[in-house]
Amino acid sequence: MAKVITTDHWVWHTSTVPANKDEEVELFVRERNGTPPGQKRRPVLMLHGRSIPVLPGFDLRYKTYSWAGALAQAGYDVFMMDLQGSGLSARPEMDDPRNVNPAQQNLLTPRPPGFVPGPPHYPYQLNNSYSDWGELHTVVEFIRKLCEVEKIAFIGWSAAAFWMGPYAVKNPDKVESLFLLAPIFPPKGTSNPPATLPQPGFPTFLSTKKGLRDGWAGELHCDGQREDGIVDVVWDAMQKSDPVGSVWGDYDGLSRYRNFVRWGWNETTAAQGGVLGGSVPVLLVYGEYDKQANTKPPSTNPELNFSVPALYDSVTGAHKLMVKLACAGHSVPWEKQHGNVHELSKHWLKQLKVDGKTHGVFDMDVDGNLSPAP
């Protein structure tokens, strides 16, 4: 078993978020390095989605749930980053409770000291695709220099696809491979930024423990799909990644997540240059009961109509695979299938294949057995 060394990095970045543009900020990056002595590092970068910080998502220190830990034990040098507005990275404008979504300010009970409900003091969405791609680039360059490598393997969950997908298309010389779990992909989404930035709105959304439990419950359809007590474990980890939100609201605390505007990830941009599935091999994995990555019923708003199979079809290169997980939802890193996902990712990082193949669509049962999709 590999010896794993854990190091928390604070990576300096010149912000392009409008709320703190040109300020030097710190991006949180956790490294779990399982590189065997005398061997070259094999770096993997893991990126969070919309509302779950990177540590609860990828490094949940409970039983066998730490995906990053599993990869480090397999000999990889695993890095996990929080974009600004998430987890332990800088959170401009988010410490002010007035900048919470006005429709959610009722959750701030009891009220934080000095808080009076009302319109946001900063009436704009916080992040955008430019700023997120820029932060991802800074961390990629940090890892490339630290590990003395040209390319890094990417693993992203959910909305991470908005940033990792286009980045890989534009920087194939820096991305070894792309593993997207439950990727959010609007095939008819916009390619272009809005005319003005920042966009009107507010910086901060809130999530609750009850919301986590109930939203997740809507995707549970198999016995044992979600372990008893795991909601408490996940929520506690989310609270540790949000020292401010954790003391807001009732005794369970709240979890803050950023409001962002995004573009540049759709059937046109995913196909550009034949990069995805070409020089950057792609593996897409999703749960059969995932209602977030596959909008059910389909939305009439093209920006909110998501489909994993549509992403597979949009990838123009031949080196592309897709796996549907039985008895799994959007929260599969914390579900029964999590161990099979860990094993699948290890095999992918080593072989860049699924079931010996570099192309095709597969189903995986709860025992980890693969079969070609009918």
PDB file of N, CA, C and O in Angstrom, residues 210-282:
ATOM      1  N   LYS A 210     -31.362  19.659   4.983  1.00  0.00           N
ATOM      2  CA  LYS A 210     -32.621  19.056   4.534  1.00  0.00           C
ATOM      3  C   LYS A 210     -32.695  19.038   3.008  1.00  0.00           C
ATOM      4  O   LYS A 210     -33.136  18.057   2.399  1.00  0.00           O
ATOM      5  N   GLY A 211     -32.262  20.139   2.379  1.00  0.00           N
ATOM      6  CA  GLY A 211     -32.261  20.183   0.925  1.00  0.00           C
ATOM      7  C   GLY A 211     -31.356  19.133   0.316  1.00  0.00           C
ATOM      8  O   GLY A 211     -31.701  18.511  -0.701  1.00  0.00           O
ATOM      9  N   LEU A 212     -30.182  18.926   0.935  1.00  0.00           N
ATOM     10  CA  LEU A 212     -29.267  17.890   0.474  1.00  0.00           C
ATOM     11  C   LEU A 212     -29.926  16.524   0.577  1.00  0.00           C
ATOM     12  O   LEU A 212     -29.928  15.744  -0.393  1.00  0.00           O
ATOM     13  N   ARG A 213     -30.506  16.239   1.739  1.00  0.00           N
ATOM     14  CA  ARG A 213     -31.119  14.927   1.970  1.00  0.00           C
ATOM     15  C   ARG A 213     -32.291  14.684   1.022  1.00  0.00           C
ATOM     16  O   ARG A 213     -32.386  13.635   0.374  1.00  0.00           O
ATOM     17  N   ASP A 214     -33.181  15.678   0.914  1.00  0.00           N
ATOM     18  CA  ASP A 214     -34.402  15.478   0.136  1.00  0.00           C
ATOM     19  C   ASP A 214     -34.136  15.448  -1.365  1.00  0.00           C
ATOM     20  O   ASP A 214     -34.742  14.663  -2.099  1.00  0.00           O
ATOM     21  N   GLY A 215     -33.235  16.329  -1.841  1.00  0.00           N
ATOM     22  CA  GLY A 215     -32.920  16.325  -3.262  1.00  0.00           C
ATOM     23  C   GLY A 215     -32.279  15.016  -3.688  1.00  0.00           C
ATOM     24  O   GLY A 215     -32.588  14.472  -4.766  1.00  0.00           O
ATOM     25  N   TRP A 216     -31.419  14.510  -2.857  1.00  0.00           N
ATOM     26  CA  TRP A 216     -30.753  13.239  -3.113  1.00  0.00           C
ATOM     27  C   TRP A 216     -31.767  12.094  -3.104  1.00  0.00           C
ATOM     28  O   TRP A 216     -31.716  11.194  -3.948  1.00  0.00           O
ATOM     29  N   ALA A 217     -32.712  12.156  -2.166  1.00  0.00           N
ATOM     30  CA  ALA A 217     -33.700  11.080  -2.015  1.00  0.00           C
ATOM     31  C   ALA A 217     -34.513  10.868  -3.291  1.00  0.00           C
ATOM     32  O   ALA A 217     -34.966   9.754  -3.573  1.00  0.00           O
ATOM     33  N   GLY A 218     -34.691  11.934  -4.079  1.00  0.00           N
ATOM     34  CA  GLY A 218     -35.460  11.816  -5.310  1.00  0.00           C
ATOM     35  C   GLY A 218     -34.802  10.948  -6.370  1.00  0.00           C
ATOM     36  O   GLY A 218     -35.437  10.607  -7.380  1.00  0.00           O
ATOM     37  N   GLU A 219     -33.532  10.574  -6.148  1.00  0.00           N
ATOM     38  CA  GLU A 219     -32.818   9.732  -7.109  1.00  0.00           C
ATOM     39  C   GLU A 219     -32.488   8.358  -6.534  1.00  0.00           C
ATOM     40  O   GLU A 219     -31.708   7.608  -7.127  1.00  0.00           O
ATOM     41  N   LEU A 220     -33.074   8.027  -5.400  1.00  0.00           N
ATOM     42  CA  LEU A 220     -32.819   6.735  -4.763  1.00  0.00           C
ATOM     43  C   LEU A 220     -33.901   5.739  -5.165  1.00  0.00           C
ATOM     44  O   LEU A 220     -35.076   5.921  -4.844  1.00  0.00           O
ATOM     45  N   HIS A 221     -33.491   4.677  -5.864  1.00  0.00           N
ATOM     46  CA  HIS A 221     -34.458   3.697  -6.358  1.00  0.00           C
ATOM     47  C   HIS A 221     -34.028   2.256  -6.090  1.00  0.00           C
ATOM     48  O   HIS A 221     -34.714   1.331  -6.522  1.00  0.00           O
ATOM     49  N   CYS A 222     -32.907   2.065  -5.377  1.00  0.00           N
ATOM     50  CA  CYS A 222     -32.408   0.714  -5.101  1.00  0.00           C
ATOM     51  C   CYS A 222     -32.121   0.565  -3.613  1.00  0.00           C
ATOM     52  O   CYS A 222     -31.669   1.519  -2.963  1.00  0.00           O
ATOM     53  N   ASP A 223     -32.351  -0.611  -3.085  1.00  0.00           N
ATOM     54  CA  ASP A 223     -32.011  -0.894  -1.699  1.00  0.00           C
ATOM     55  C   ASP A 223     -30.514  -0.687  -1.488  1.00  0.00           C
ATOM     56  O   ASP A 223     -29.700  -1.190  -2.272  1.00  0.00           O
ATOM     57  N   GLY A 224     -30.162   0.049  -0.448  1.00  0.00           N
ATOM     58  CA  GLY A 224     -28.756   0.241  -0.118  1.00  0.00           C
ATOM     59  C   GLY A 224     -28.013   1.209  -1.006  1.00  0.00           C
ATOM     60  O   GLY A 224     -26.787   1.336  -0.900  1.00  0.00           O
ATOM     61  N   GLN A 225     -28.735   1.916  -1.871  1.00  0.00           N
ATOM     62  CA  GLN A 225     -28.060   2.854  -2.781  1.00  0.00           C
ATOM     63  C   GLN A 225     -27.345   3.950  -2.001  1.00  0.00           C
ATOM     64  O   GLN A 225     -26.245   4.374  -2.361  1.00  0.00           O
ATOM     65  N   ARG A 226     -27.986   4.418  -0.890  1.00  0.00           N
ATOM     66  CA  ARG A 226     -27.370   5.414  -0.013  1.00  0.00           C
ATOM     67  C   ARG A 226     -27.260   4.826   1.381  1.00  0.00           C
ATOM     68  O   ARG A 226     -28.257   4.457   1.981  1.00  0.00           O
ATOM     69  N   GLU A 227     -26.071   4.779   1.908  1.00  0.00           N
ATOM     70  CA  GLU A 227     -25.830   4.224   3.235  1.00  0.00           C
ATOM     71  C   GLU A 227     -26.497   5.073   4.325  1.00  0.00           C
ATOM     72  O   GLU A 227     -26.491   6.307   4.250  1.00  0.00           O
ATOM     73  N   ASP A 228     -27.045   4.434   5.318  1.00  0.00           N
ATOM     74  CA  ASP A 228     -27.623   5.158   6.457  1.00  0.00           C
ATOM     75  C   ASP A 228     -26.550   6.026   7.106  1.00  0.00           C
ATOM     76  O   ASP A 228     -25.430   5.577   7.341  1.00  0.00           O
ATOM     77  N   GLY A 229     -26.900   7.271   7.394  1.00  0.00           N
ATOM     78  CA  GLY A 229     -25.990   8.173   8.088  1.00  0.00           C
ATOM     79  C   GLY A 229     -25.047   8.942   7.189  1.00  0.00           C
ATOM     80  O   GLY A 229     -24.365   9.860   7.664  1.00  0.00           O
ATOM     81  N   ILE A 230     -25.003   8.616   5.910  1.00  0.00           N
ATOM     82  CA  ILE A 230     -24.020   9.274   5.040  1.00  0.00           C
ATOM     83  C   ILE A 230     -24.371  10.741   4.811  1.00  0.00           C
ATOM     84  O   ILE A 230     -23.482  11.576   4.598  1.00  0.00           O
ATOM     85  N   VAL A 231     -25.653  11.097   4.868  1.00  0.00           N
ATOM     86  CA  VAL A 231     -26.024  12.506   4.713  1.00  0.00           C
ATOM     87  C   VAL A 231     -25.367  13.342   5.808  1.00  0.00           C
ATOM     88  O   VAL A 231     -24.841  14.432   5.546  1.00  0.00           O
ATOM     89  N   ASP A 232     -25.386  12.836   7.051  1.00  0.00           N
ATOM     90  CA  ASP A 232     -24.756  13.557   8.160  1.00  0.00           C
ATOM     91  C   ASP A 232     -23.258  13.727   7.923  1.00  0.00           C
ATOM     92  O   ASP A 232     -22.690  14.797   8.179  1.00  0.00           O
ATOM     93  N   VAL A 233     -22.613  12.678   7.428  1.00  0.00           N
ATOM     94  CA  VAL A 233     -21.166  12.714   7.182  1.00  0.00           C
ATOM     95  C   VAL A 233     -20.836  13.747   6.101  1.00  0.00           C
ATOM     96  O   VAL A 233     -19.913  14.560   6.250  1.00  0.00           O
ATOM     97  N   VAL A 234     -21.600  13.715   5.002  1.00  0.00           N
ATOM     98  CA  VAL A 234     -21.358  14.649   3.910  1.00  0.00           C
ATOM     99  C   VAL A 234     -21.606  16.078   4.360  1.00  0.00           C
ATOM    100  O   VAL A 234     -20.803  16.991   4.075  1.00  0.00           O
ATOM    101  N   TRP A 235     -22.711  16.303   5.080  1.00  0.00           N
ATOM    102  CA  TRP A 235     -23.026  17.661   5.511  1.00  0.00           C
ATOM    103  C   TRP A 235     -21.951  18.204   6.459  1.00  0.00           C
ATOM    104  O   TRP A 235     -21.548  19.367   6.353  1.00  0.00           O
ATOM    105  N   ASP A 236     -21.477  17.367   7.364  1.00  0.00           N
ATOM    106  CA  ASP A 236     -20.414  17.804   8.276  1.00  0.00           C
ATOM    107  C   ASP A 236     -19.167  18.209   7.493  1.00  0.00           C
ATOM    108  O   ASP A 236     -18.506  19.207   7.827  1.00  0.00           O
ATOM    109  N   ALA A 237     -18.844  17.453   6.434  1.00  0.00           N
ATOM    110  CA  ALA A 237     -17.675  17.795   5.613  1.00  0.00           C
ATOM    111  C   ALA A 237     -17.898  19.100   4.862  1.00  0.00           C
ATOM    112  O   ALA A 237     -16.983  19.912   4.720  1.00  0.00           O
ATOM    113  N   MET A 238     -19.120  19.309   4.381  1.00  0.00           N
ATOM    114  CA  MET A 238     -19.425  20.567   3.702  1.00  0.00           C
ATOM    115  C   MET A 238     -19.299  21.747   4.657  1.00  0.00           C
ATOM    116  O   MET A 238     -18.801  22.816   4.287  1.00  0.00           O
ATOM    117  N   GLN A 239     -19.714  21.560   5.901  1.00  0.00           N
ATOM    118  CA  GLN A 239     -19.613  22.631   6.890  1.00  0.00           C
ATOM    119  C   GLN A 239     -18.159  22.982   7.180  1.00  0.00           C
ATOM    120  O   GLN A 239     -17.823  24.150   7.391  1.00  0.00           O
ATOM    121  N   LYS A 240     -17.289  21.983   7.192  1.00  0.00           N
ATOM    122  CA  LYS A 240     -15.861  22.238   7.426  1.00  0.00           C
ATOM    123  C   LYS A 240     -15.247  23.051   6.288  1.00  0.00           C
ATOM    124  O   LYS A 240     -14.244  23.743   6.483  1.00  0.00           O
ATOM    125  N   SER A 241     -15.837  22.965   5.089  1.00  0.00           N
ATOM    126  CA  SER A 241     -15.347  23.740   3.952  1.00  0.00           C
ATOM    127  C   SER A 241     -15.982  25.122   3.866  1.00  0.00           C
ATOM    128  O   SER A 241     -15.714  25.864   2.921  1.00  0.00           O
ATOM    129  N   ASP A 242     -16.835  25.468   4.848  1.00  0.00           N
ATOM    130  CA  ASP A 242     -17.491  26.779   4.844  1.00  0.00           C
ATOM    131  C   ASP A 242     -17.608  27.302   6.277  1.00  0.00           C
ATOM    132  O   ASP A 242     -18.674  27.236   6.895  1.00  0.00           O
ATOM    133  N   PRO A 243     -16.508  27.836   6.819  1.00  0.00           N
ATOM    134  CA  PRO A 243     -16.536  28.289   8.217  1.00  0.00           C
ATOM    135  C   PRO A 243     -17.501  29.441   8.471  1.00  0.00           C
ATOM    136  O   PRO A 243     -17.915  29.649   9.613  1.00  0.00           O
ATOM    137  N   VAL A 244     -17.882  30.201   7.441  1.00  0.00           N
ATOM    138  CA  VAL A 244     -18.847  31.296   7.623  1.00  0.00           C
ATOM    139  C   VAL A 244     -20.277  30.771   7.550  1.00  0.00           C
ATOM    140  O   VAL A 244     -21.086  30.973   8.452  1.00  0.00           O
ATOM    141  N   GLY A 245     -20.604  30.095   6.459  1.00  0.00           N
ATOM    142  CA  GLY A 245     -21.956  29.571   6.303  1.00  0.00           C
ATOM    143  C   GLY A 245     -22.352  28.606   7.409  1.00  0.00           C
ATOM    144  O   GLY A 245     -23.531  28.517   7.782  1.00  0.00           O
ATOM    145  N   SER A 246     -21.377  27.892   7.968  1.00  0.00           N
ATOM    146  CA  SER A 246     -21.671  26.893   8.990  1.00  0.00           C
ATOM    147  C   SER A 246     -22.219  27.507  10.278  1.00  0.00           C
ATOM    148  O   SER A 246     -22.842  26.800  11.079  1.00  0.00           O
ATOM    149  N   VAL A 247     -22.013  28.803  10.487  1.00  0.00           N
ATOM    150  CA  VAL A 247     -22.536  29.460  11.697  1.00  0.00           C
ATOM    151  C   VAL A 247     -23.729  30.359  11.362  1.00  0.00           C
ATOM    152  O   VAL A 247     -24.231  31.068  12.229  1.00  0.00           O
ATOM    153  N   TRP A 248     -24.195  30.318  10.134  1.00  0.00           N
ATOM    154  CA  TRP A 248     -25.414  31.032   9.764  1.00  0.00           C
ATOM    155  C   TRP A 248     -26.615  30.108   9.941  1.00  0.00           C
ATOM    156  O   TRP A 248     -26.495  28.881   9.871  1.00  0.00           O
ATOM    157  N   GLY A 249     -27.783  30.714  10.138  1.00  0.00           N
ATOM    158  CA  GLY A 249     -29.020  29.936  10.174  1.00  0.00           C
ATOM    159  C   GLY A 249     -29.150  29.106  11.439  1.00  0.00           C
ATOM    160  O   GLY A 249     -28.603  29.445  12.498  1.00  0.00           O
ATOM    161  N   ASP A 250     -29.883  27.985  11.332  1.00  0.00           N
ATOM    162  CA  ASP A 250     -30.187  27.178  12.512  1.00  0.00           C
ATOM    163  C   ASP A 250     -29.000  26.306  12.902  1.00  0.00           C
ATOM    164  O   ASP A 250     -27.892  26.449  12.373  1.00  0.00           O
ATOM    165  N   TYR A 251     -29.235  25.357  13.793  1.00  0.00           N
ATOM    166  CA  TYR A 251     -28.127  24.571  14.366  1.00  0.00           C
ATOM    167  C   TYR A 251     -27.421  23.703  13.339  1.00  0.00           C
ATOM    168  O   TYR A 251     -26.268  23.310  13.543  1.00  0.00           O
ATOM    169  N   ASP A 252     -28.076  23.389  12.225  1.00  0.00           N
ATOM    170  CA  ASP A 252     -27.420  22.601  11.183  1.00  0.00           C
ATOM    171  C   ASP A 252     -26.463  23.434  10.346  1.00  0.00           C
ATOM    172  O   ASP A 252     -25.626  22.880   9.627  1.00  0.00           O
ATOM    173  N   GLY A 253     -26.576  24.766  10.420  1.00  0.00           N
ATOM    174  CA  GLY A 253     -25.757  25.626   9.590  1.00  0.00           C
ATOM    175  C   GLY A 253     -26.226  25.639   8.148  1.00  0.00           C
ATOM    176  O   GLY A 253     -27.185  24.950   7.767  1.00  0.00           O
ATOM    177  N   LEU A 254     -25.549  26.419   7.335  1.00  0.00           N
ATOM    178  CA  LEU A 254     -25.862  26.534   5.915  1.00  0.00           C
ATOM    179  C   LEU A 254     -24.577  26.348   5.112  1.00  0.00           C
ATOM    180  O   LEU A 254     -23.475  26.491   5.650  1.00  0.00           O
ATOM    181  N   SER A 255     -24.717  26.019   3.848  1.00  0.00           N
ATOM    182  CA  SER A 255     -23.573  25.905   2.953  1.00  0.00           C
ATOM    183  C   SER A 255     -23.757  26.897   1.817  1.00  0.00           C
ATOM    184  O   SER A 255     -24.779  26.888   1.136  1.00  0.00           O
ATOM    185  N   ARG A 256     -22.769  27.767   1.643  1.00  0.00           N
ATOM    186  CA  ARG A 256     -22.857  28.789   0.596  1.00  0.00           C
ATOM    187  C   ARG A 256     -22.246  28.257  -0.698  1.00  0.00           C
ATOM    188  O   ARG A 256     -21.229  27.574  -0.669  1.00  0.00           O
ATOM    189  N   TYR A 257     -22.876  28.593  -1.809  1.00  0.00           N
ATOM    190  CA  TYR A 257     -22.240  28.308  -3.092  1.00  0.00           C
ATOM    191  C   TYR A 257     -22.477  29.455  -4.052  1.00  0.00           C
ATOM    192  O   TYR A 257     -23.419  30.219  -3.932  1.00  0.00           O
ATOM    193  N   ARG A 258     -21.560  29.575  -4.981  1.00  0.00           N
ATOM    194  CA  ARG A 258     -21.438  30.753  -5.818  1.00  0.00           C
ATOM    195  C   ARG A 258     -22.468  30.778  -6.946  1.00  0.00           C
ATOM    196  O   ARG A 258     -22.868  29.729  -7.466  1.00  0.00           O
ATOM    197  N   ASN A 259     -22.826  31.963  -7.365  1.00  0.00           N
ATOM    198  CA  ASN A 259     -23.689  32.173  -8.524  1.00  0.00           C
ATOM    199  C   ASN A 259     -22.794  32.592  -9.692  1.00  0.00           C
ATOM    200  O   ASN A 259     -22.013  33.525  -9.563  1.00  0.00           O
ATOM    201  N   PHE A 260     -22.883  31.877 -10.810  1.00  0.00           N
ATOM    202  CA  PHE A 260     -21.996  32.172 -11.932  1.00  0.00           C
ATOM    203  C   PHE A 260     -22.768  32.153 -13.244  1.00  0.00           C
ATOM    204  O   PHE A 260     -23.823  31.533 -13.364  1.00  0.00           O
ATOM    205  N   VAL A 261     -22.213  32.842 -14.228  1.00  0.00           N
ATOM    206  CA  VAL A 261     -22.744  32.819 -15.588  1.00  0.00           C
ATOM    207  C   VAL A 261     -21.737  32.069 -16.458  1.00  0.00           C
ATOM    208  O   VAL A 261     -20.531  32.256 -16.334  1.00  0.00           O
ATOM    209  N   ARG A 262     -22.245  31.185 -17.320  1.00  0.00           N
ATOM    210  CA  ARG A 262     -21.332  30.339 -18.096  1.00  0.00           C
ATOM    211  C   ARG A 262     -21.779  30.278 -19.560  1.00  0.00           C
ATOM    212  O   ARG A 262     -22.933  30.538 -19.895  1.00  0.00           O
ATOM    213  N   TRP A 263     -20.805  29.930 -20.393  1.00  0.00           N
ATOM    214  CA  TRP A 263     -21.031  29.797 -21.838  1.00  0.00           C
ATOM    215  C   TRP A 263     -19.905  28.936 -22.410  1.00  0.00           C
ATOM    216  O   TRP A 263     -18.983  28.546 -21.699  1.00  0.00           O
ATOM    217  N   GLY A 264     -19.996  28.622 -23.691  1.00  0.00           N
ATOM    218  CA  GLY A 264     -18.880  27.975 -24.372  1.00  0.00           C
ATOM    219  C   GLY A 264     -18.778  26.478 -24.184  1.00  0.00           C
ATOM    220  O   GLY A 264     -17.701  25.903 -24.385  1.00  0.00           O
ATOM    221  N   TRP A 265     -19.901  25.824 -23.822  1.00  0.00           N
ATOM    222  CA  TRP A 265     -19.871  24.369 -23.642  1.00  0.00           C
ATOM    223  C   TRP A 265     -21.170  23.815 -24.202  1.00  0.00           C
ATOM    224  O   TRP A 265     -22.212  23.875 -23.580  1.00  0.00           O
ATOM    225  N   ASN A 266     -21.096  23.303 -25.429  1.00  0.00           N
ATOM    226  CA  ASN A 266     -22.272  22.823 -26.136  1.00  0.00           C
ATOM    227  C   ASN A 266     -21.818  21.897 -27.269  1.00  0.00           C
ATOM    228  O   ASN A 266     -20.619  21.590 -27.374  1.00  0.00           O
ATOM    229  N   GLU A 267     -22.737  21.455 -28.105  1.00  0.00           N
ATOM    230  CA  GLU A 267     -22.391  20.482 -29.134  1.00  0.00           C
ATOM    231  C   GLU A 267     -21.406  21.044 -30.163  1.00  0.00           C
ATOM    232  O   GLU A 267     -20.644  20.288 -30.769  1.00  0.00           O
ATOM    233  N   THR A 268     -21.399  22.347 -30.342  1.00  0.00           N
ATOM    234  CA  THR A 268     -20.457  22.974 -31.281  1.00  0.00           C
ATOM    235  C   THR A 268     -19.069  23.079 -30.678  1.00  0.00           C
ATOM    236  O   THR A 268     -18.066  22.677 -31.295  1.00  0.00           O
ATOM    237  N   THR A 269     -18.981  23.620 -29.457  1.00  0.00           N
ATOM    238  CA  THR A 269     -17.666  23.825 -28.837  1.00  0.00           C
ATOM    239  C   THR A 269     -17.017  22.503 -28.449  1.00  0.00           C
ATOM    240  O   THR A 269     -15.789  22.373 -28.503  1.00  0.00           O
ATOM    241  N   ALA A 270     -17.807  21.504 -28.056  1.00  0.00           N
ATOM    242  CA  ALA A 270     -17.230  20.203 -27.690  1.00  0.00           C
ATOM    243  C   ALA A 270     -16.603  19.508 -28.895  1.00  0.00           C
ATOM    244  O   ALA A 270     -15.710  18.671 -28.734  1.00  0.00           O
ATOM    245  N   ALA A 271     -17.073  19.857 -30.095  1.00  0.00           N
ATOM    246  CA  ALA A 271     -16.576  19.208 -31.307  1.00  0.00           C
ATOM    247  C   ALA A 271     -15.359  19.893 -31.905  1.00  0.00           C
ATOM    248  O   ALA A 271     -14.748  19.346 -32.831  1.00  0.00           O
ATOM    249  N   GLN A 272     -14.994  21.051 -31.402  1.00  0.00           N
ATOM    250  CA  GLN A 272     -13.961  21.868 -32.052  1.00  0.00           C
ATOM    251  C   GLN A 272     -12.637  21.119 -32.210  1.00  0.00           C
ATOM    252  O   GLN A 272     -12.109  20.562 -31.240  1.00  0.00           O
ATOM    253  N   GLY A 273     -12.144  21.125 -33.425  1.00  0.00           N
ATOM    254  CA  GLY A 273     -10.811  20.604 -33.691  1.00  0.00           C
ATOM    255  C   GLY A 273     -10.658  19.105 -33.563  1.00  0.00           C
ATOM    256  O   GLY A 273      -9.538  18.589 -33.714  1.00  0.00           O
ATOM    257  N   GLY A 274     -11.732  18.408 -33.232  1.00  0.00           N
ATOM    258  CA  GLY A 274     -11.612  16.976 -32.996  1.00  0.00           C
ATOM    259  C   GLY A 274     -10.723  16.638 -31.815  1.00  0.00           C
ATOM    260  O   GLY A 274     -10.190  15.528 -31.714  1.00  0.00           O
ATOM    261  N   VAL A 275     -10.551  17.598 -30.898  1.00  0.00           N
ATOM    262  CA  VAL A 275      -9.628  17.413 -29.765  1.00  0.00           C
ATOM    263  C   VAL A 275     -10.157  16.354 -28.799  1.00  0.00           C
ATOM    264  O   VAL A 275      -9.457  15.396 -28.443  1.00  0.00           O
ATOM    265  N   LEU A 276     -11.410  16.542 -28.342  1.00  0.00           N
ATOM    266  CA  LEU A 276     -11.984  15.576 -27.408  1.00  0.00           C
ATOM    267  C   LEU A 276     -12.220  14.257 -28.123  1.00  0.00           C
ATOM    268  O   LEU A 276     -12.862  14.194 -29.176  1.00  0.00           O
ATOM    269  N   GLY A 277     -11.681  13.210 -27.551  1.00  0.00           N
ATOM    270  CA  GLY A 277     -11.724  11.923 -28.220  1.00  0.00           C
ATOM    271  C   GLY A 277     -10.617  11.759 -29.243  1.00  0.00           C
ATOM    272  O   GLY A 277     -10.446  10.677 -29.821  1.00  0.00           O
ATOM    273  N   GLY A 278      -9.866  12.840 -29.475  1.00  0.00           N
ATOM    274  CA  GLY A 278      -8.711  12.805 -30.364  1.00  0.00           C
ATOM    275  C   GLY A 278      -7.454  12.799 -29.519  1.00  0.00           C
ATOM    276  O   GLY A 278      -7.092  11.791 -28.922  1.00  0.00           O
ATOM    277  N   SER A 279      -6.789  13.959 -29.440  1.00  0.00           N
ATOM    278  CA  SER A 279      -5.580  14.031 -28.617  1.00  0.00           C
ATOM    279  C   SER A 279      -5.888  13.962 -27.126  1.00  0.00           C
ATOM    280  O   SER A 279      -4.994  13.680 -26.324  1.00  0.00           O
ATOM    281  N   VAL A 280      -7.151  14.210 -26.743  1.00  0.00           N
ATOM    282  CA  VAL A 280      -7.566  14.067 -25.336  1.00  0.00           C
ATOM    283  C   VAL A 280      -8.628  12.972 -25.252  1.00  0.00           C
ATOM    284  O   VAL A 280      -9.798  13.200 -25.575  1.00  0.00           O
ATOM    285  N   PRO A 281      -8.258  11.761 -24.839  1.00  0.00           N
ATOM    286  CA  PRO A 281      -9.238  10.696 -24.661  1.00  0.00           C
ATOM    287  C   PRO A 281     -10.286  11.079 -23.611  1.00  0.00           C
ATOM    288  O   PRO A 281      -9.964  11.745 -22.621  1.00  0.00           O
ATOM    289  N   VAL A 282     -11.530  10.624 -23.819  1.00  0.00           N
ATOM    290  CA  VAL A 282     -12.644  11.045 -22.975  1.00  0.00           C
ATOM    291  C   VAL A 282     -13.394   9.823 -22.453  1.00  0.00           C
ATOM    292  O   VAL A 282     -13.727   8.904 -23.219  1.00  0.00           O
TER     293      VAL A 282
END
